[in-house]
Amino acid sequence: MSAVIDIQHLDEEDRELVRYMAEESMSVKKAAQRMCLSVSATRYRLRRIVTRTGADPRTFFGLTRLYYAVECAEKIRRR
């Protein structure tokens, strides 16, 4: 497994979902509420993130890797 996560194919809503999943302790229901989406739509987005990145935000390891990649990309973008 590669240590690098390619997040270039994630749109801003996907990145926001990754942040909310981390902030809400991996609760799909709470992340869905914050995004004003249904739980099933949120699950669909999570599966799409897995397809696009290879990392599963529903697992601690996958979410940690994605969150770190999203936050690093945001800090680089702000420079």
PDB file of C-alpha atoms in Angstrom:
ATOM      1  CA  MET A   1       0.000   0.000   0.000  1.00  0.00           C
ATOM      2  CA  SER A   2       1.324   3.381  -0.970  1.00  0.00           C
ATOM      3  CA  ALA A   3       1.781   6.043   1.684  1.00  0.00           C
ATOM      4  CA  VAL A   4       0.758   8.756  -0.784  1.00  0.00           C
ATOM      5  CA  ILE A   5      -2.912   9.537  -1.360  1.00  0.00           C
ATOM      6  CA  ASP A   6      -3.879  11.174  -4.655  1.00  0.00           C
ATOM      7  CA  ILE A   7      -6.746  13.534  -3.850  1.00  0.00           C
ATOM      8  CA  GLN A   8      -6.705  15.544  -7.070  1.00  0.00           C
ATOM      9  CA  HIS A   9      -9.903  13.787  -8.227  1.00  0.00           C
ATOM     10  CA  LEU A  10     -11.838  14.797  -5.115  1.00  0.00           C
ATOM     11  CA  ASP A  11     -14.063  17.823  -5.440  1.00  0.00           C
ATOM     12  CA  GLU A  12     -14.499  20.323  -2.611  1.00  0.00           C
ATOM     13  CA  GLU A  13     -17.611  18.554  -1.276  1.00  0.00           C
ATOM     14  CA  ASP A  14     -15.702  15.264  -1.019  1.00  0.00           C
ATOM     15  CA  ARG A  15     -12.899  17.023   0.853  1.00  0.00           C
ATOM     16  CA  GLU A  16     -15.459  18.629   3.135  1.00  0.00           C
ATOM     17  CA  LEU A  17     -16.981  15.202   3.811  1.00  0.00           C
ATOM     18  CA  VAL A  18     -13.557  13.870   4.801  1.00  0.00           C
ATOM     19  CA  ARG A  19     -13.165  16.763   7.261  1.00  0.00           C
ATOM     20  CA  TYR A  20     -16.638  16.220   8.722  1.00  0.00           C
ATOM     21  CA  MET A  21     -16.062  12.480   9.100  1.00  0.00           C
ATOM     22  CA  ALA A  22     -12.933  13.238  11.118  1.00  0.00           C
ATOM     23  CA  GLU A  23     -14.587  15.967  13.189  1.00  0.00           C
ATOM     24  CA  GLU A  24     -17.624  13.778  13.918  1.00  0.00           C
ATOM     25  CA  SER A  25     -15.589  10.751  15.061  1.00  0.00           C
ATOM     26  CA  MET A  26     -16.325   8.747  11.890  1.00  0.00           C
ATOM     27  CA  SER A  27     -20.111   9.033  12.314  1.00  0.00           C
ATOM     28  CA  VAL A  28     -21.723   8.833   8.880  1.00  0.00           C
ATOM     29  CA  LYS A  29     -25.035  10.047  10.289  1.00  0.00           C
ATOM     30  CA  LYS A  30     -23.550  13.168  11.897  1.00  0.00           C
ATOM     31  CA  ALA A  31     -21.423  13.973   8.843  1.00  0.00           C
ATOM     32  CA  ALA A  32     -24.541  13.609   6.660  1.00  0.00           C
ATOM     33  CA  GLN A  33     -26.455  16.014   8.895  1.00  0.00           C
ATOM     34  CA  ARG A  34     -23.664  18.609   8.704  1.00  0.00           C
ATOM     35  CA  MET A  35     -23.623  18.345   4.903  1.00  0.00           C
ATOM     36  CA  CYS A  36     -27.449  18.411   4.712  1.00  0.00           C
ATOM     37  CA  LEU A  37     -27.461  15.077   2.870  1.00  0.00           C
ATOM     38  CA  SER A  38     -29.262  11.815   3.465  1.00  0.00           C
ATOM     39  CA  VAL A  39     -27.267   8.983   5.009  1.00  0.00           C
ATOM     40  CA  SER A  40     -27.559   6.951   1.803  1.00  0.00           C
ATOM     41  CA  ALA A  41     -26.242   9.852  -0.304  1.00  0.00           C
ATOM     42  CA  THR A  42     -23.360  10.216   2.141  1.00  0.00           C
ATOM     43  CA  ARG A  43     -22.560   6.513   1.903  1.00  0.00           C
ATOM     44  CA  TYR A  44     -22.561   6.829  -1.887  1.00  0.00           C
ATOM     45  CA  ARG A  45     -20.062   9.701  -1.652  1.00  0.00           C
ATOM     46  CA  LEU A  46     -17.881   7.680   0.726  1.00  0.00           C
ATOM     47  CA  ARG A  47     -17.802   4.755  -1.732  1.00  0.00           C
ATOM     48  CA  ARG A  48     -16.933   7.210  -4.511  1.00  0.00           C
ATOM     49  CA  ILE A  49     -14.028   8.528  -2.424  1.00  0.00           C
ATOM     50  CA  VAL A  50     -12.749   4.956  -2.046  1.00  0.00           C
ATOM     51  CA  THR A  51     -12.955   4.454  -5.812  1.00  0.00           C
ATOM     52  CA  ARG A  52     -11.145   7.700  -6.555  1.00  0.00           C
ATOM     53  CA  THR A  53      -8.403   7.482  -3.905  1.00  0.00           C
ATOM     54  CA  GLY A  54      -8.083   3.868  -2.813  1.00  0.00           C
ATOM     55  CA  ALA A  55      -8.454   4.932   0.834  1.00  0.00           C
ATOM     56  CA  ASP A  56     -11.619   4.173   2.791  1.00  0.00           C
ATOM     57  CA  PRO A  57     -12.768   7.078   5.008  1.00  0.00           C
ATOM     58  CA  ARG A  58     -14.982   4.645   6.957  1.00  0.00           C
ATOM     59  CA  THR A  59     -11.867   3.107   8.534  1.00  0.00           C
ATOM     60  CA  PHE A  60      -9.613   4.871  11.009  1.00  0.00           C
ATOM     61  CA  PHE A  61      -6.479   4.296   8.935  1.00  0.00           C
ATOM     62  CA  GLY A  62      -8.118   5.409   5.681  1.00  0.00           C
ATOM     63  CA  LEU A  63      -9.725   8.468   7.242  1.00  0.00           C
ATOM     64  CA  THR A  64      -6.476   9.497   8.892  1.00  0.00           C
ATOM     65  CA  ARG A  65      -4.601   9.269   5.589  1.00  0.00           C
ATOM     66  CA  LEU A  66      -7.297  11.173   3.694  1.00  0.00           C
ATOM     67  CA  TYR A  67      -7.673  13.864   6.350  1.00  0.00           C
ATOM     68  CA  TYR A  68      -3.931  14.457   6.416  1.00  0.00           C
ATOM     69  CA  ALA A  69      -3.792  14.661   2.604  1.00  0.00           C
ATOM     70  CA  VAL A  70      -6.742  17.072   2.446  1.00  0.00           C
ATOM     71  CA  GLU A  71      -5.336  19.332   5.159  1.00  0.00           C
ATOM     72  CA  CYS A  72      -1.848  19.378   3.615  1.00  0.00           C
ATOM     73  CA  ALA A  73      -3.281  20.215   0.189  1.00  0.00           C
ATOM     74  CA  GLU A  74      -5.287  23.045   1.739  1.00  0.00           C
ATOM     75  CA  LYS A  75      -2.222  24.503   3.442  1.00  0.00           C
ATOM     76  CA  ILE A  76      -0.226  24.313   0.207  1.00  0.00           C
ATOM     77  CA  ARG A  77      -3.085  25.953  -1.717  1.00  0.00           C
ATOM     78  CA  ARG A  78      -3.153  28.881   0.732  1.00  0.00           C
ATOM     79  CA  ARG A  79       0.524  29.710   0.124  1.00  0.00           C
TER      80      ARG A  79
END
